[in-house]
Short mmCIF file of C-alpha atoms in Angstrom, two decimals:
data_model
loop_
_atom_site.label_atom_id
_atom_site.label_comp_id
_atom_site.label_asym_id
_atom_site.label_seq_id
_atom_site.Cartn_x
_atom_site.Cartn_y
_atom_site.Cartn_z
CA MET A 17 0.00 0.00 0.00
CA ARG A 18 1.41 3.38 -0.96
CA GLY A 19 2.32 5.99 1.62
CA PHE A 20 0.12 8.83 2.79
CA GLU A 21 0.53 12.41 1.59
CA THR A 22 1.52 15.23 3.91
CA GLY A 23 -1.64 17.04 5.00
CA GLN A 24 -3.88 14.05 4.36
CA THR A 25 -6.36 13.03 7.05
CA VAL A 26 -5.93 9.47 8.32
CA VAL A 27 -7.75 7.47 10.98
CA ARG A 28 -5.95 5.66 13.78
CA ARG A 29 -8.09 2.79 15.05
CA ASP A 30 -7.72 0.49 18.05
CA VAL A 31 -9.05 -2.87 16.86
CA HIS A 32 -9.78 -5.65 19.35
CA ARG A 33 -8.86 -9.23 18.46
CA SER A 34 -12.58 -9.85 17.88
CA GLY A 35 -12.38 -7.41 14.97
CA ARG A 36 -14.47 -4.79 16.78
CA VAL A 37 -13.25 -1.20 16.80
CA TRP A 38 -12.52 0.19 20.29
CA SER A 39 -11.56 3.69 19.14
CA GLU A 40 -11.14 5.91 16.08
CA HIS A 41 -9.06 9.10 15.97
CA ALA A 42 -8.76 11.50 13.03
CA LEU A 43 -5.20 12.76 12.49
CA ARG A 44 -3.31 14.92 10.00
CA VAL A 45 -0.26 13.40 8.28
CA ILE A 46 2.94 15.34 8.96
CA THR A 47 5.26 12.93 7.17
CA ASP A 48 5.22 9.30 6.08
CA THR A 49 8.54 7.52 5.60
CA GLY A 50 9.86 4.00 5.96
CA GLY A 51 10.97 4.91 9.47
CA ALA A 52 7.65 6.13 10.84
CA LEU A 53 4.27 7.58 10.07
CA VAL A 54 4.12 10.94 11.85
CA THR A 55 0.66 12.38 12.46
CA ALA A 56 -0.84 15.14 14.58
CA CYS A 57 -4.03 16.78 15.76
CA ALA A 58 -5.20 19.75 17.80
CA PRO A 59 -8.29 20.39 19.93
CA GLY A 60 -11.41 19.83 17.87
CA ALA A 61 -10.21 16.72 16.03
CA GLN A 62 -12.96 14.12 15.82
CA VAL A 63 -12.75 10.85 17.73
CA ARG A 64 -14.98 7.93 18.64
CA TRP A 65 -14.25 5.97 21.80
CA ALA A 66 -15.88 3.16 23.71
CA ALA A 67 -18.58 4.86 25.79
CA LEU A 68 -17.24 3.64 29.14
CA TYR A 69 -13.75 4.87 28.24
CA THR A 70 -15.14 8.31 27.39
CA LYS A 71 -17.07 8.38 30.65
CA ALA A 72 -13.98 7.42 32.63
CA ARG A 73 -11.89 10.16 30.99
CA THR A 74 -14.58 12.77 31.56
CA GLU A 75 -15.30 11.87 35.18
CA GLY A 76 -11.79 10.76 36.17
CA GLU A 77 -13.13 7.61 37.81
CA ARG A 78 -10.71 4.67 37.83
CA SER A 79 -13.57 2.30 38.66
CA VAL A 80 -15.24 3.18 35.34
CA ARG A 81 -11.98 2.42 33.53
CA THR A 82 -11.99 -1.00 35.18
CA GLU A 83 -15.58 -1.50 34.02
CA GLY A 84 -14.44 -0.52 30.53
CA PHE A 85 -11.73 -3.19 30.53
CA GLU A 86 -14.30 -5.80 31.56
CA ALA A 87 -16.46 -4.72 28.62
CA MET A 88 -13.40 -5.00 26.37
CA ALA A 89 -12.75 -8.54 27.61
CA SER A 90 -16.35 -9.48 26.86
CA GLY A 91 -16.15 -8.01 23.36
CA ARG A 92 -19.29 -5.93 23.90
CA TRP A 93 -19.33 -2.13 23.94
CA ASP A 94 -20.77 0.92 22.19
CA LEU A 95 -18.78 3.68 20.50
CA GLU A 96 -19.45 7.31 21.38
CA ALA A 97 -18.50 10.42 19.43
CA ALA A 98 -16.27 13.03 21.07
CA VAL A 99 -13.63 15.59 20.19
CA TRP A 100 -10.00 15.88 21.20
CA GLU A 101 -9.44 18.66 23.74
CA GLN A 102 -6.75 20.67 25.55
CA THR A 103 -3.57 19.30 23.98
CA ASP A 104 -1.93 19.38 20.58
CA LEU A 105 -0.68 15.88 19.80
CA LEU A 106 2.25 14.76 17.68
CA LEU A 107 2.45 10.98 17.16
CA TRP A 108 5.25 8.82 15.72
CA LYS A 109 4.32 5.28 14.75
CA PRO A 110 7.21 3.12 13.50
CA PRO A 111 5.57 0.38 11.40
CA ALA A 112 6.92 -2.71 13.17
CA ALA A 113 7.25 -1.29 16.70
CA TRP A 114 5.12 -2.40 19.64
CA PHE A 115 4.81 1.24 20.68
CA SER A 116 4.12 4.76 19.47
CA ILE A 117 5.87 7.87 20.76
CA ASN A 118 3.63 10.84 21.44
CA ALA A 119 4.29 14.45 22.38
CA PHE A 120 1.65 16.59 24.10
CA TYR A 121 1.69 20.39 23.82
CA VAL A 122 -0.30 22.74 26.06
CA PRO A 123 -1.02 26.51 26.11
CA ASP A 124 1.79 28.68 27.42
CA GLY A 125 1.09 32.41 27.35
CA ASN A 126 0.36 33.28 23.74
CA GLY A 127 1.87 30.06 22.43
CA ARG A 128 2.26 26.37 23.19
CA ARG A 129 4.92 24.33 24.96
CA LEU A 130 5.81 20.65 25.12
CA ARG A 131 4.22 19.25 28.28
CA ASN A 132 5.66 15.72 28.09
CA TRP A 133 6.61 12.79 25.92
CA TYR A 134 4.35 9.75 26.20
CA VAL A 135 5.13 6.23 24.98
CA ASN A 136 2.05 4.14 24.29
CA PHE A 137 2.69 0.39 24.11
CA GLU A 138 0.50 -1.09 21.39
CA HIS A 139 0.35 -3.42 18.42
CA PRO A 140 2.49 -2.81 15.33
CA THR A 141 0.87 -0.85 12.50
CA ARG A 142 -1.57 -2.47 10.12
CA ARG A 143 -2.11 -0.05 7.24
CA THR A 144 -5.61 0.52 5.87
CA THR A 145 -6.84 2.64 2.98
CA ALA A 146 -8.08 5.19 5.55
CA GLY A 147 -5.09 5.14 7.92
CA PHE A 148 -3.76 2.50 10.29
CA ASP A 149 -4.94 0.00 12.88
CA THR A 150 -3.26 -0.90 16.16
CA PHE A 151 -4.40 -1.89 19.67
CA ASP A 152 -3.49 -0.16 22.92
CA LEU A 153 -1.96 -2.56 25.44
CA THR A 154 -2.60 -0.26 28.44
CA VAL A 155 0.85 0.29 29.95
CA ASP A 156 2.61 3.60 29.14
CA LEU A 157 5.81 5.52 29.81
CA VAL A 158 5.67 9.25 30.66
CA ILE A 159 8.86 11.26 29.99
CA THR A 160 9.71 14.84 30.95
CA PRO A 161 10.27 17.34 28.10
CA ASP A 162 14.04 17.37 28.68
CA LEU A 163 14.17 13.53 28.64
CA ALA A 164 15.84 13.60 32.07
CA ARG A 165 13.17 11.70 34.02
CA TRP A 166 10.53 9.10 33.26
CA GLU A 167 7.96 6.94 35.03
CA TRP A 168 5.74 3.99 34.15
CA LYS A 169 2.00 4.60 34.06
CA ASP A 170 -0.96 2.25 34.52
CA GLU A 171 1.01 -0.79 35.66
CA ASP A 172 -1.96 -1.79 37.85
CA GLU A 173 -4.33 -1.65 34.89
CA TYR A 174 -1.84 -3.60 32.80
CA ALA A 175 -1.82 -6.36 35.41
CA HIS A 176 -5.62 -6.31 35.37
CA VAL A 177 -5.94 -6.66 31.59
CA ARG A 178 -3.41 -9.50 31.77
CA ARG A 179 -5.69 -11.28 34.24
CA LEU A 180 -8.69 -10.64 31.99
CA GLY A 181 -6.85 -12.17 29.02
CA ILE A 182 -6.95 -8.96 26.99
CA VAL A 183 -3.14 -9.05 26.76
CA SER A 184 -1.87 -12.53 25.91
CA ASP A 185 1.44 -14.06 27.02
CA THR A 186 2.84 -13.46 23.52
CA GLU A 187 1.80 -9.81 23.61
CA HIS A 188 3.24 -9.47 27.11
CA GLN A 189 6.61 -10.74 25.87
CA ALA A 190 6.49 -8.24 23.00
CA VAL A 191 5.72 -5.41 25.44
CA ASP A 192 8.62 -6.42 27.67
CA ALA A 193 10.97 -6.31 24.68
CA ALA A 194 9.52 -2.96 23.58
CA ARG A 195 10.08 -1.49 27.06
CA GLY A 196 13.76 -2.29 26.78
CA GLU A 197 13.90 -0.88 23.25
CA VAL A 198 12.38 2.44 24.33
CA LEU A 199 14.62 2.78 27.39
CA ALA A 200 17.64 2.14 25.16
CA MET A 201 16.45 4.86 22.76
CA LEU A 202 16.19 7.23 25.70
CA ALA A 203 19.65 6.38 27.02
CA GLU A 204 21.25 6.66 23.59
CA ARG A 205 19.13 9.62 22.43
CA SER A 206 18.33 7.65 19.30
CA GLY A 207 15.26 7.36 17.10
CA VAL A 208 12.79 10.18 17.72
CA PHE A 209 14.82 11.32 20.73
CA ALA A 210 17.82 12.09 18.51
CA HIS A 211 15.84 15.10 17.28
CA ALA A 212 14.04 15.88 20.53
CA GLU A 213 14.83 19.60 20.53
CA ARG A 214 13.55 20.08 17.00
CA TRP A 215 10.36 18.19 17.71
CA ALA A 216 9.88 20.02 21.01
CA ALA A 217 9.71 23.24 18.98
CA TRP A 218 7.07 21.80 16.61
CA ARG A 219 3.74 23.62 16.56
CA TRP A 220 0.35 22.91 15.04
CA GLU A 221 -0.51 25.51 12.42
CA PRO A 222 -3.87 27.16 13.23
CA ALA A 223 -4.63 27.40 9.50
CA TRP A 224 -4.55 23.61 9.11
CA PRO A 225 -8.04 22.09 8.77
CA THR A 226 -9.43 20.14 11.71
CA PRO A 227 -9.01 16.38 11.18
CA CYS A 228 -12.44 14.80 10.74
CA LEU A 229 -13.57 11.19 10.69
CA PRO A 230 -15.10 9.91 7.46
CA GLY A 231 -18.87 9.64 7.24
CA PRO A 232 -21.51 11.78 8.93
CA PRO A 233 -20.18 14.25 11.54
CA PRO A 234 -20.19 12.69 15.02
CA ALA A 235 -22.78 13.98 17.46
CA ALA A 236 -21.60 16.38 20.15
CA GLY A 237 -19.59 14.81 22.93
CA ARG A 238 -16.43 16.01 24.60
CA VAL A 239 -13.59 14.55 26.57
CA ALA A 240 -10.26 16.01 27.71
CA PRO A 241 -7.59 13.36 27.07
CA GLU A 242 -4.39 13.15 29.06
CA GLY A 243 -2.94 10.33 26.98
CA GLY A 244 -3.28 6.50 27.03
#
């Protein structure tokens, strides 16, 4: 399948092993090379998430997130339309990697600043005509803007989805290997982190059109994402 054009809208989907879609996120292509597909969005980009996930993000209730994982394990859930809020997002997705590297930018005076780097552990890319499919495997790594400090996020939820069978032993082994790969990139300042200063200065252009999902416009619904 040929690459995507800069400026093109693509859809990132989380697809459960049952074949059901857990989430859809409209993104703008920044660049598409053999090394990575780089996409971005700003507040207003259209998304669809599992309804319980949206509720958990809106209300900040961990118990609702747990309920969402149980729905995921059962293979039964409803999607709900929402829009991306608060942060500008820049996302690198190397095609064969069991992770994506994300950067979140927040308002700072009259401009924006890099709030943090965020590594999402997930399935390798499966290209589609509309974008790419993956599947979030719950555990994440949060890194300070200067790359000096980092911490793991959602280890408890990762253990829970392991118990539920959402993450298989094979996937767990792939995540363990990917953790080591990302930590090595950090230590060596390689991959995306080799150009961290340049990417930290990246900004979404206000004139760029808002990324929209294909099909009828989603109904109103809002959530303020903090990542993974």
